[in-house]
PDB file of C-alpha atoms in Angstrom:
ATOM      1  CA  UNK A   1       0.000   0.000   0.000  1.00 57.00           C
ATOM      2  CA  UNK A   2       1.761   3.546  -1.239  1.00 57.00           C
ATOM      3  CA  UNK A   3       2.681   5.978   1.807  1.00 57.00           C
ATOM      4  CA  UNK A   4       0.316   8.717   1.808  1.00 56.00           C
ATOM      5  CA  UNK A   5       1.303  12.323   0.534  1.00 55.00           C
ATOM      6  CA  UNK A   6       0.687  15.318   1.879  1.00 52.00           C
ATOM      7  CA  UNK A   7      -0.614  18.210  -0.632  1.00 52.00           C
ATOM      8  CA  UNK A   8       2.381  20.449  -1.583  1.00 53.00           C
ATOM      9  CA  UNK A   9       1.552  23.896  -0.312  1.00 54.00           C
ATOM     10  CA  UNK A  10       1.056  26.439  -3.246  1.00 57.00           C
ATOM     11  CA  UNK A  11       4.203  27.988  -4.430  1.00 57.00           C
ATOM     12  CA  UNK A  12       4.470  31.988  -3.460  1.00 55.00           C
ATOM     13  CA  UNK A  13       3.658  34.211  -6.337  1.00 55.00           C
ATOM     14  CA  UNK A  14       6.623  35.187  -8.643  1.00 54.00           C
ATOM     15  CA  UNK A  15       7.865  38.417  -8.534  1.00 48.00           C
ATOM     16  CA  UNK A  16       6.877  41.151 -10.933  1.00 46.00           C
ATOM     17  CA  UNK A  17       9.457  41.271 -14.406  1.00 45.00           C
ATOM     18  CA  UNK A  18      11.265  44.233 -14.604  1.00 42.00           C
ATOM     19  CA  UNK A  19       9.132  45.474 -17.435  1.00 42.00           C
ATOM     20  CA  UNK A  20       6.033  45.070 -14.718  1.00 44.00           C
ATOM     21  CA  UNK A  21       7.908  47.659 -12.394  1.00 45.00           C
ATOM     22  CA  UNK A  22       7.351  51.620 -13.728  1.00 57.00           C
ATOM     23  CA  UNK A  23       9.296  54.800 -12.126  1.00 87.00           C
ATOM     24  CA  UNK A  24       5.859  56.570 -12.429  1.00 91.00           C
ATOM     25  CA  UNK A  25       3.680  57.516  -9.980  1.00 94.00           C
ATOM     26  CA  UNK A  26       0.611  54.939 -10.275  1.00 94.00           C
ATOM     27  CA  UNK A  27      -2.669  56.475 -11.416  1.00 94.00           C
ATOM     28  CA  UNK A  28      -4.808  53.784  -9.394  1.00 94.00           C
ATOM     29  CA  UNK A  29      -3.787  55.193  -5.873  1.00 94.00           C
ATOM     30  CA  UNK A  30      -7.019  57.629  -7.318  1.00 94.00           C
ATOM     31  CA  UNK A  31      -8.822  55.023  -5.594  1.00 95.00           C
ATOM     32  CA  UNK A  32      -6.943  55.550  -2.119  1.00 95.00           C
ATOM     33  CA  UNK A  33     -10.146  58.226  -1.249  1.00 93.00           C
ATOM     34  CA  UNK A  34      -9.652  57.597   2.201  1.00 95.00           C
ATOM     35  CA  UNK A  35      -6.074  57.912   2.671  1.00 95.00           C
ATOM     36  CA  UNK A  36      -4.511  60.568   5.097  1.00 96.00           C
ATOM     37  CA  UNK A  37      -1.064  60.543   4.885  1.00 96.00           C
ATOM     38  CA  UNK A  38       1.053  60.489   1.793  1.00 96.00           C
ATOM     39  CA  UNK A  39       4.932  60.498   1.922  1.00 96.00           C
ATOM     40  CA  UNK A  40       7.771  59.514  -0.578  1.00 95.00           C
ATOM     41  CA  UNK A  41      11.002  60.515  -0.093  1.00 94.00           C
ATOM     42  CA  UNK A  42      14.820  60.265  -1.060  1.00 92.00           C
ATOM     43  CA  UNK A  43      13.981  58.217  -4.208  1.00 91.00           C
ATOM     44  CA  UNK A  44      15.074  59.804  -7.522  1.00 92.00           C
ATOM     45  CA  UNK A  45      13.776  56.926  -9.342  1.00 93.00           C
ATOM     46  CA  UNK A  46      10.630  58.067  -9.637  1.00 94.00           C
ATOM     47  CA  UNK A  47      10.299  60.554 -12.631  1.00 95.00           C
ATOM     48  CA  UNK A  48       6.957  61.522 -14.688  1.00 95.00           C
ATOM     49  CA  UNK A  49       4.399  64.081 -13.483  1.00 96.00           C
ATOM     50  CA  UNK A  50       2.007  63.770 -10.225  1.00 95.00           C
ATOM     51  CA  UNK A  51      -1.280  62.081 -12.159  1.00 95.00           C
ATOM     52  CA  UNK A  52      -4.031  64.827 -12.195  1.00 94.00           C
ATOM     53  CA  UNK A  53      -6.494  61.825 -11.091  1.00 94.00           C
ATOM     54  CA  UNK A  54      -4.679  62.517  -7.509  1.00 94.00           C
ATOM     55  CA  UNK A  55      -7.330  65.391  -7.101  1.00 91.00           C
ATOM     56  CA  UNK A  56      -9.696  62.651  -5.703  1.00 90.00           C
ATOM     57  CA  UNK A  57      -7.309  61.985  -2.645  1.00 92.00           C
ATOM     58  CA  UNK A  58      -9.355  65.207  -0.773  1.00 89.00           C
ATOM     59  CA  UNK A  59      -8.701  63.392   2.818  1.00 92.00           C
ATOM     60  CA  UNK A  60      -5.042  63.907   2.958  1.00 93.00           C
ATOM     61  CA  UNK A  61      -3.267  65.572   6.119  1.00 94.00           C
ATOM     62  CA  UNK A  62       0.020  65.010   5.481  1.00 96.00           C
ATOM     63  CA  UNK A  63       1.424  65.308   2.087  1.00 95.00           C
ATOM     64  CA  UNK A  64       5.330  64.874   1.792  1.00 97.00           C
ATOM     65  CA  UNK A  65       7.137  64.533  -1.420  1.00 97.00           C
ATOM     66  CA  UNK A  66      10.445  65.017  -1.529  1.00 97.00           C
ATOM     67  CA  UNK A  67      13.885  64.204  -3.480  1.00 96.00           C
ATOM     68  CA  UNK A  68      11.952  62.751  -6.538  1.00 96.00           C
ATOM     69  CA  UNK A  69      12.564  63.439 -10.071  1.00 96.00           C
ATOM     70  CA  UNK A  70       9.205  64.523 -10.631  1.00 96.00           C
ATOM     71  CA  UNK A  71       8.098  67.393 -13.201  1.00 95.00           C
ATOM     72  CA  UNK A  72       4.769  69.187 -14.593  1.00 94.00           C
ATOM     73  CA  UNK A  73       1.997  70.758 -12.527  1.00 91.00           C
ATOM     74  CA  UNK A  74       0.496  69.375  -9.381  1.00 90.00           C
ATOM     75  CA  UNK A  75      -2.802  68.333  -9.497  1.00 90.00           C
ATOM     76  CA  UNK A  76      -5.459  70.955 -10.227  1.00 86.00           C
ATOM     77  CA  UNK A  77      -7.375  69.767  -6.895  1.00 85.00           C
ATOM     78  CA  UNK A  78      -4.568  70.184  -4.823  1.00 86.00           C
ATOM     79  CA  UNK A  79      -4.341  73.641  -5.537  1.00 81.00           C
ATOM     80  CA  UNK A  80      -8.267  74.825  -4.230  1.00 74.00           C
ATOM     81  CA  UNK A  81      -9.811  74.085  -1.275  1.00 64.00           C
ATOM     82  CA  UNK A  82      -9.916  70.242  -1.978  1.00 69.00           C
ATOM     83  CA  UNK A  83      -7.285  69.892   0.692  1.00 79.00           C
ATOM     84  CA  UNK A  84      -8.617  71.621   3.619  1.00 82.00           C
ATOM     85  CA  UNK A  85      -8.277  68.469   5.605  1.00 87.00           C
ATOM     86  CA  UNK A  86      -4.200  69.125   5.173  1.00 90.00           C
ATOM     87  CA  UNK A  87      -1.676  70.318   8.167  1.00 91.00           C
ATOM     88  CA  UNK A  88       1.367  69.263   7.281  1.00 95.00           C
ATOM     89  CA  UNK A  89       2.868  69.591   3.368  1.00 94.00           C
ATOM     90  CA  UNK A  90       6.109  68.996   2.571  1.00 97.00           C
ATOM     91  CA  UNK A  91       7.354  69.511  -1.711  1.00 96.00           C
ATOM     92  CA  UNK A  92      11.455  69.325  -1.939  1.00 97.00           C
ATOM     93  CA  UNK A  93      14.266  68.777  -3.622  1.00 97.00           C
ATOM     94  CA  UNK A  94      11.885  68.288  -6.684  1.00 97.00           C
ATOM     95  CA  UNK A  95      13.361  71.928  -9.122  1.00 96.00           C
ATOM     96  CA  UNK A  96      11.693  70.528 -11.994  1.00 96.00           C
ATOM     97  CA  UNK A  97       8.137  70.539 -10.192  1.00 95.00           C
ATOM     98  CA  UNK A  98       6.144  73.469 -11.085  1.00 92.00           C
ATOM     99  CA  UNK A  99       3.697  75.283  -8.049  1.00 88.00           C
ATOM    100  CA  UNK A 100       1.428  77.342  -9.556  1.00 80.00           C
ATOM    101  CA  UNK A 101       1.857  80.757  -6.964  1.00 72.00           C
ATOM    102  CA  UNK A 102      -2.084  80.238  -6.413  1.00 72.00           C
ATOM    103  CA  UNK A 103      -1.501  76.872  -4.947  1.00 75.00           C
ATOM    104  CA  UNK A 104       0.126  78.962  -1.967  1.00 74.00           C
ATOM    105  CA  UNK A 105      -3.393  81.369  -1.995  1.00 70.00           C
ATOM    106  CA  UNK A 106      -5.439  78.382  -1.358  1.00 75.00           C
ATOM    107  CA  UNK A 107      -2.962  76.520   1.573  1.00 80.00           C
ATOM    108  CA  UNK A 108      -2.869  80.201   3.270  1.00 74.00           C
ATOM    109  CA  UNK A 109      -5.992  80.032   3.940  1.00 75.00           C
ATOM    110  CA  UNK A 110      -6.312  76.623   6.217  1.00 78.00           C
ATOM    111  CA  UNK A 111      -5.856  78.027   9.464  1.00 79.00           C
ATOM    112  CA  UNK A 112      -5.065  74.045  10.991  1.00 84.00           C
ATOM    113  CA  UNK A 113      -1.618  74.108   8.968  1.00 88.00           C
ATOM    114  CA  UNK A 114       0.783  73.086  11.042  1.00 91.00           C
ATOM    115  CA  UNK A 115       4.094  72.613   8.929  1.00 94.00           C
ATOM    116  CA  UNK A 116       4.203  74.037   5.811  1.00 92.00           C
ATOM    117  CA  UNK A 117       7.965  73.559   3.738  1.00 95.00           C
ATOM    118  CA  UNK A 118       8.698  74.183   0.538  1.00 94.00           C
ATOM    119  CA  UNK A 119      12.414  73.996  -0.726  1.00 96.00           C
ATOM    120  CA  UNK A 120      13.678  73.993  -3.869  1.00 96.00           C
ATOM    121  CA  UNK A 121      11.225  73.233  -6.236  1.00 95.00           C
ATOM    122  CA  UNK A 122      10.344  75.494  -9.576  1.00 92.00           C
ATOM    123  CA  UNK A 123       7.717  77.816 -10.410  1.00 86.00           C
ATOM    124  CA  UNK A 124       8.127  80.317  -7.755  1.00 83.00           C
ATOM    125  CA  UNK A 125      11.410  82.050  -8.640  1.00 79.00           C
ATOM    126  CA  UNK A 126      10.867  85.384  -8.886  1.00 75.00           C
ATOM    127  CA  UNK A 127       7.714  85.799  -6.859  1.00 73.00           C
ATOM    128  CA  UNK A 128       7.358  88.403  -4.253  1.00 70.00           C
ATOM    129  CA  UNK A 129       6.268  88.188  -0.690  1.00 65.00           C
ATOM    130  CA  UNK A 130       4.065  90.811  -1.522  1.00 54.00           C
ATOM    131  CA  UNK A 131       1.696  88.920  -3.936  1.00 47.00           C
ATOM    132  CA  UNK A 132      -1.406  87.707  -2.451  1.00 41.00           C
ATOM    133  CA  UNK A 133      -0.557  84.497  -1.576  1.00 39.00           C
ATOM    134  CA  UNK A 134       1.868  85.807   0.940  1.00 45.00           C
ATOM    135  CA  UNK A 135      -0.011  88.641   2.462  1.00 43.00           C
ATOM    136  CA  UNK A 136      -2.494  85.824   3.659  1.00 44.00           C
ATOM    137  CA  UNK A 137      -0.318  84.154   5.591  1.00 55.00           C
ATOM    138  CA  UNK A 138      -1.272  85.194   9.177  1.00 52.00           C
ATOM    139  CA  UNK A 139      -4.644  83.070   8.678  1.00 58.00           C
ATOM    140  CA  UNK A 140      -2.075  80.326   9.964  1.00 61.00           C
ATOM    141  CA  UNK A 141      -2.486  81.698  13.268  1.00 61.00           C
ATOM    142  CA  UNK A 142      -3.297  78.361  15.598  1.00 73.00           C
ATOM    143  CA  UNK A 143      -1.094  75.963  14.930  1.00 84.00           C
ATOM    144  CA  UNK A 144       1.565  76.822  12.365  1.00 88.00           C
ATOM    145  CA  UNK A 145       5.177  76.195  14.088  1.00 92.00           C
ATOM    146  CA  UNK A 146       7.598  75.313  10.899  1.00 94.00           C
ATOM    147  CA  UNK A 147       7.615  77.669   7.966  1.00 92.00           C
ATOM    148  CA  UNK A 148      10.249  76.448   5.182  1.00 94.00           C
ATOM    149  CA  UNK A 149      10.286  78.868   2.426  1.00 92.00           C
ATOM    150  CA  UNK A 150      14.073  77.646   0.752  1.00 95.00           C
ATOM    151  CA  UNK A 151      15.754  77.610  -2.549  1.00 95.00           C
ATOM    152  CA  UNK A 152      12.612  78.911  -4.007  1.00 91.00           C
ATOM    153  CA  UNK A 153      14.077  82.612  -5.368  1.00 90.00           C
ATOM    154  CA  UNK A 154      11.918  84.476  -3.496  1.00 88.00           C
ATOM    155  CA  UNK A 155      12.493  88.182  -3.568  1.00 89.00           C
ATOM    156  CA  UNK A 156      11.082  91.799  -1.555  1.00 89.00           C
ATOM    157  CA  UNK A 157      11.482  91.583   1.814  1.00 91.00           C
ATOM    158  CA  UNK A 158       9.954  89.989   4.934  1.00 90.00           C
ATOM    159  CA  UNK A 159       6.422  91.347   4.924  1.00 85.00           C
ATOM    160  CA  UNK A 160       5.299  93.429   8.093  1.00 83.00           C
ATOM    161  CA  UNK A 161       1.906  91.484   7.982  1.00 79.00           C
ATOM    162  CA  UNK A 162       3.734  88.702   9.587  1.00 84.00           C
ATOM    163  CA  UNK A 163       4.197  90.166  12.709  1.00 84.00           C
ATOM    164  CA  UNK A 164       0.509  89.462  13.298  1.00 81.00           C
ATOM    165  CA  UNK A 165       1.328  85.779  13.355  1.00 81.00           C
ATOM    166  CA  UNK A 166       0.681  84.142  17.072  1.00 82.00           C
ATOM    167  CA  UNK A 167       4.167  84.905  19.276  1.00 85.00           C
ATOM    168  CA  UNK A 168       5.898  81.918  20.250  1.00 88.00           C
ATOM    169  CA  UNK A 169       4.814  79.473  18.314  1.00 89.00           C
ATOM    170  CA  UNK A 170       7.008  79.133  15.383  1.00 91.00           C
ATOM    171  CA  UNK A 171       9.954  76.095  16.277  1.00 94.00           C
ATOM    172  CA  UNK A 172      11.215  76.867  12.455  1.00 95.00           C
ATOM    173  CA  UNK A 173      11.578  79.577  10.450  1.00 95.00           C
ATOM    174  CA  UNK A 174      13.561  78.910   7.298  1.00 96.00           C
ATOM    175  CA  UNK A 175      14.197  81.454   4.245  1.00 96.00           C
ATOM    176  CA  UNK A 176      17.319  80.915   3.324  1.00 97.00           C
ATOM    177  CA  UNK A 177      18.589  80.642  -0.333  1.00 97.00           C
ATOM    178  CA  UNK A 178      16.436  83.201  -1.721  1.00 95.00           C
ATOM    179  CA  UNK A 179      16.450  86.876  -2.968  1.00 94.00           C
ATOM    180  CA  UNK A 180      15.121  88.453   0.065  1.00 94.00           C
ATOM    181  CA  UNK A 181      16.088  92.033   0.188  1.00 95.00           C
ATOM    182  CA  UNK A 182      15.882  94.440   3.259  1.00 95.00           C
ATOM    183  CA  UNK A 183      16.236  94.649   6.748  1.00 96.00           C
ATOM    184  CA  UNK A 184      15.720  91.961   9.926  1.00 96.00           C
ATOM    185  CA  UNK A 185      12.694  92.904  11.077  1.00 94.00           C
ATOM    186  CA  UNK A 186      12.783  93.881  15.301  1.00 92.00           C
ATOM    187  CA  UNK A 187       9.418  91.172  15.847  1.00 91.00           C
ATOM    188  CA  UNK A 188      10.907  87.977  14.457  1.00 91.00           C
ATOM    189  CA  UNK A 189      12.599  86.987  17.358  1.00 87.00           C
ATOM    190  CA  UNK A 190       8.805  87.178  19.148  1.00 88.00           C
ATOM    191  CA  UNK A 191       7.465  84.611  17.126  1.00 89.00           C
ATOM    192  CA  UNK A 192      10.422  82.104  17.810  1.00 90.00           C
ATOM    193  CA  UNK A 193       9.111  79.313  20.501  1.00 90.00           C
ATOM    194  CA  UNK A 194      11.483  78.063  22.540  1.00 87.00           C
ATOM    195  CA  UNK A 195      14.604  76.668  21.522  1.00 89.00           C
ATOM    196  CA  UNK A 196      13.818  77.389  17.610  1.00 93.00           C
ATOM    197  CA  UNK A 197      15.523  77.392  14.541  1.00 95.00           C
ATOM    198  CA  UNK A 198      15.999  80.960  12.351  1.00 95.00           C
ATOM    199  CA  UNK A 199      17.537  80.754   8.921  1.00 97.00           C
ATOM    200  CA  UNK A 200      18.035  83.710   6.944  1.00 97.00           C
ATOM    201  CA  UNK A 201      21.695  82.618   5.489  1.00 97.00           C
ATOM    202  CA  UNK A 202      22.089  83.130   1.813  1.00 97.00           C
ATOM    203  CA  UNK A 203      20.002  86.098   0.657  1.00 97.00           C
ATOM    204  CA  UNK A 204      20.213  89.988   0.448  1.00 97.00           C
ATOM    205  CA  UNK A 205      18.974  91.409   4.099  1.00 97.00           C
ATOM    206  CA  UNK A 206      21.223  94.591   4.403  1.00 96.00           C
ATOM    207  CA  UNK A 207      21.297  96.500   8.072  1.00 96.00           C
ATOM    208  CA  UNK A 208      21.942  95.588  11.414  1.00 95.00           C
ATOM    209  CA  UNK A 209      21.470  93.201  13.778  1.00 93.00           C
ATOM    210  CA  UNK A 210      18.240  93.878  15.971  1.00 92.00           C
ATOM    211  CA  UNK A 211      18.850  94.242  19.618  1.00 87.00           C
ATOM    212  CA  UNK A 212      15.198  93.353  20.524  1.00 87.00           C
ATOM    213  CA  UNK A 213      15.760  89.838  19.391  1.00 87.00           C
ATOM    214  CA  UNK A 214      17.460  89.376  22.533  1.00 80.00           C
ATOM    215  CA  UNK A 215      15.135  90.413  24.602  1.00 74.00           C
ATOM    216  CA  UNK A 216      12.364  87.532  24.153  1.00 68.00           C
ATOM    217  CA  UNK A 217      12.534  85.209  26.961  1.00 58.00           C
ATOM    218  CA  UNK A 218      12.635  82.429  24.040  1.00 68.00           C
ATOM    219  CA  UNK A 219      15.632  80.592  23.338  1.00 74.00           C
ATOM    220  CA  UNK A 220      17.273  80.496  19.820  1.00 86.00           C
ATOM    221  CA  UNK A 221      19.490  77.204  19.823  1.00 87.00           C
ATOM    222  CA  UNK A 222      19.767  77.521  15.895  1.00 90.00           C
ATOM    223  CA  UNK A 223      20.571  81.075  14.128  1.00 91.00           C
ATOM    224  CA  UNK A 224      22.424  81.392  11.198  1.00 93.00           C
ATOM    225  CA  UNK A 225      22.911  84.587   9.249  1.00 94.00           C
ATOM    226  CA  UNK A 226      25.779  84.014   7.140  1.00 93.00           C
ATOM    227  CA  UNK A 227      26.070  85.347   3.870  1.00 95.00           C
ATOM    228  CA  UNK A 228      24.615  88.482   3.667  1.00 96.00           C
ATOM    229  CA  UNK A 229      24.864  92.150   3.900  1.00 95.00           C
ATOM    230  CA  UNK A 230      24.442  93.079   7.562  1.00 95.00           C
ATOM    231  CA  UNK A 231      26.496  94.969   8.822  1.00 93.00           C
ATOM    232  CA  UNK A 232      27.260  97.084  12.410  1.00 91.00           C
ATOM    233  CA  UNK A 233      28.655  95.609  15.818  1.00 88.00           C
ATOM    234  CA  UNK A 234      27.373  93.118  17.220  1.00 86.00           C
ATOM    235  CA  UNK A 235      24.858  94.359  20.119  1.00 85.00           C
ATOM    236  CA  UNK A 236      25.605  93.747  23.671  1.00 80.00           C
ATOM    237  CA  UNK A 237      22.188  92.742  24.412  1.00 81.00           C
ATOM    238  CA  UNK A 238      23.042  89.467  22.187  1.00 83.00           C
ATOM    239  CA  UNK A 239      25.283  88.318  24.856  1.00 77.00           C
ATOM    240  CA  UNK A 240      22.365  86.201  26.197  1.00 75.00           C
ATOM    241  CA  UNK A 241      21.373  85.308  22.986  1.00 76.00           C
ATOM    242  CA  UNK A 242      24.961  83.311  22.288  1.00 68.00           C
ATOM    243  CA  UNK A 243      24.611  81.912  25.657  1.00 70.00           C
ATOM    244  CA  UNK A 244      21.339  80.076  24.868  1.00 74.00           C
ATOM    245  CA  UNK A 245      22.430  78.960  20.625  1.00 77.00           C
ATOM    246  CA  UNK A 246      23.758  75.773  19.605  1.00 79.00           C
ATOM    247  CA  UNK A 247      24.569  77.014  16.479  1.00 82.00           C
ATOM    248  CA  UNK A 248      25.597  80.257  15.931  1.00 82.00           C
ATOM    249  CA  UNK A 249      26.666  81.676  12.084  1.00 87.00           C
ATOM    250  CA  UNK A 250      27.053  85.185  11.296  1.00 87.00           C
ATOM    251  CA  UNK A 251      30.157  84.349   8.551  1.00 87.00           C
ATOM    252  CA  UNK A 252      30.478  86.154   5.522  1.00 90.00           C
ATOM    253  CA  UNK A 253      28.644  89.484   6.014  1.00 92.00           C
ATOM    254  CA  UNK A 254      29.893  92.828   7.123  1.00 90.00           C
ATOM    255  CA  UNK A 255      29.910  93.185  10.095  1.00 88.00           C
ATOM    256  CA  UNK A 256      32.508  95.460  12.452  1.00 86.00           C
ATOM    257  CA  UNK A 257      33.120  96.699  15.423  1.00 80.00           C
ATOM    258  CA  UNK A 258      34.329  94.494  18.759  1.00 77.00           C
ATOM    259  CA  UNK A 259      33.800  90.227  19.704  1.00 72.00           C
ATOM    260  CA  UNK A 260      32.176  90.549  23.353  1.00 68.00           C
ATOM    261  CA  UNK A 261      34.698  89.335  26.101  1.00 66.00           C
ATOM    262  CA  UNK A 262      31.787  87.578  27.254  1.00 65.00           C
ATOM    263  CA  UNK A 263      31.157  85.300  24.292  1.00 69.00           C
ATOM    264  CA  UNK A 264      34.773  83.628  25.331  1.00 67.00           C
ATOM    265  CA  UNK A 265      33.082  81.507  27.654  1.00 64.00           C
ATOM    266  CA  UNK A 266      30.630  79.987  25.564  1.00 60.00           C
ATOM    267  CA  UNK A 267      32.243  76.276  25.915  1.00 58.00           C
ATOM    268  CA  UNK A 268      28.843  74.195  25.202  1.00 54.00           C
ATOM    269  CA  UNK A 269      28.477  76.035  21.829  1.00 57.00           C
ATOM    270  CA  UNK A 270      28.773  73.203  19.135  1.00 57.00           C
ATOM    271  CA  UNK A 271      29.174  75.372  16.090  1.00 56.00           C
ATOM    272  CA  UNK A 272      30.461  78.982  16.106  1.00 59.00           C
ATOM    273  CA  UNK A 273      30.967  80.778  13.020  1.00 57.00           C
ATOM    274  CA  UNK A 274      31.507  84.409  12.997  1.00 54.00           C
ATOM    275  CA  UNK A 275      33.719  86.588  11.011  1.00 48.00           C
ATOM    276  CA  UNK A 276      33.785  90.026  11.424  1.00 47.00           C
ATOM    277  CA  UNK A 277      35.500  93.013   9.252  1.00 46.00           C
ATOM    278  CA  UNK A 278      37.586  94.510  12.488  1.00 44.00           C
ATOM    279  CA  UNK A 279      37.612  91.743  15.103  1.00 44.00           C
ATOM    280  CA  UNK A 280      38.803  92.778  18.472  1.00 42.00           C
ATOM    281  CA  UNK A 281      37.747  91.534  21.826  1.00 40.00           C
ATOM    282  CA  UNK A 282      36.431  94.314  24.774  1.00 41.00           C
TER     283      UNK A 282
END
């Protein structure tokens, strides 16, 4: 009598050939209605456009797309109020990407964003703070606490409306590697929460540096300034603001006048750039 056999179990599916695999962004994730967070990142691979059938995915909160080789447009329904269910967007490292400026106009107006960034992607360059889009921006006035406006070539200056925004609650406030002309404004350092980040490196601010930022009881533990035009001494009221940095860069503007004696102590700093026209210690 024959030994019995036991039934094989079914073999795993094969793979997918390599012509099966595309670098495109699939058009069926239309169907994803539902889904709430959306994040690719650090994969170049992926080229083509965004698919404009995306429009459907209205639910999404967080939206984070970043070092992809992606051109074209973004979807038409990201750009209106289809994605006032969104606090948290994140488009970089993508320069061939095109944002239409009114895509901005519509995300000013949801007053639950939370973390907006934008870095180096195309379609901005150019573009004022002054167009509508940007005078807007204080309807973020809950819950907004990173603001990454970077590599975009952005030009005017910091607009004044912003000094409406909520004090203390930004943790980030990026603008660096733009065209941003004029002055630091006195009220930046009052929307700074605790410990926060400030980078205005790599633009056009001319002036001097404000003594008021000092005077918040917030901690910056991130500024850097470097390449630009400010110039002046350094005020003494920024002794306490050196105390309280982790990072500290001032390089490669023109700035004169005397190092505080005081800043010699600063042992826990972990990077300390400065370089001054006249250096000299009081």
């Amino acid at each position: 009598m024959p030994a019995p056999t036991t039934p094989s179990a079914a073999a795993p599916p094969a793979p997918p050939s390599p012509a099966a695999i595309t670098p495109e962004l699939p058009d069926s994730w239309k169907a994803l209605i539902n889904l709430q967070q959306l994040r690719i990142s650090a994969a170049p691979g992926v080229t083509g456009t965004i698919p404009e059938s995306w429009s459907n995915l209205t639910q999404l909160q967080m939206l984070e797309l970043s070092g992809l080789s992606l051109s074209g447009q973004l979807p038409s329904g990201w750009v209106t109020n289809n994605m006032s269910a969104v606090t948290n967007i994140t488009l970089s490292d993508m320069p061939q990407l095109q944002l239409p400026a009114k895509s901005i106009t519509y995300w000013a107006t949801n007053r639950n964003m939370m973390h907006f960034v934008l870095r180096n992607v195309g379609g901005l360059s150019g573009s004022t703070f002054y167009y509508r889009a940007y005078m807007v921006w204080p309807d973020w006035k809950k819950n907004l606490t990173t603001l990454v406006l970077s590599k975009l070539g952005l030009t005017g200056t910091i607009p004044d409306s912003w000094e409406w925004l909520p004090a203390g609650k930004l943790q980030t406030l990026d603008l660096s590697s733009n065209a941003i002309t004029g002055t630091l404004p006195n009220w930046v350092g009052n929307l700074l929460a605790a410990n926060a980040v400030l980078d205005l490196s790599n633009n056009q601010i001319q002036g001097i540096l404000p003594s008021t930022w000092a005077q918040s009881n917030r901690s910056i533990e991130v500024l850097r300034l470097g390449n630009n035009s400010i110039g002046g001494a350094i005020p003494d009221s920024w002794n306490s603001l050196a105390y309280r940095a982790r990072e500290f860069n001032m390089s490669q503007n023109k700035l004169q006048g005397w190092l505080p004696a005081a800043w010699n102590d600063i042992a826990w700093l972990k990077s300390y750039t400065i370089r001054l026209s006249i250096f000299d210690v009081k």
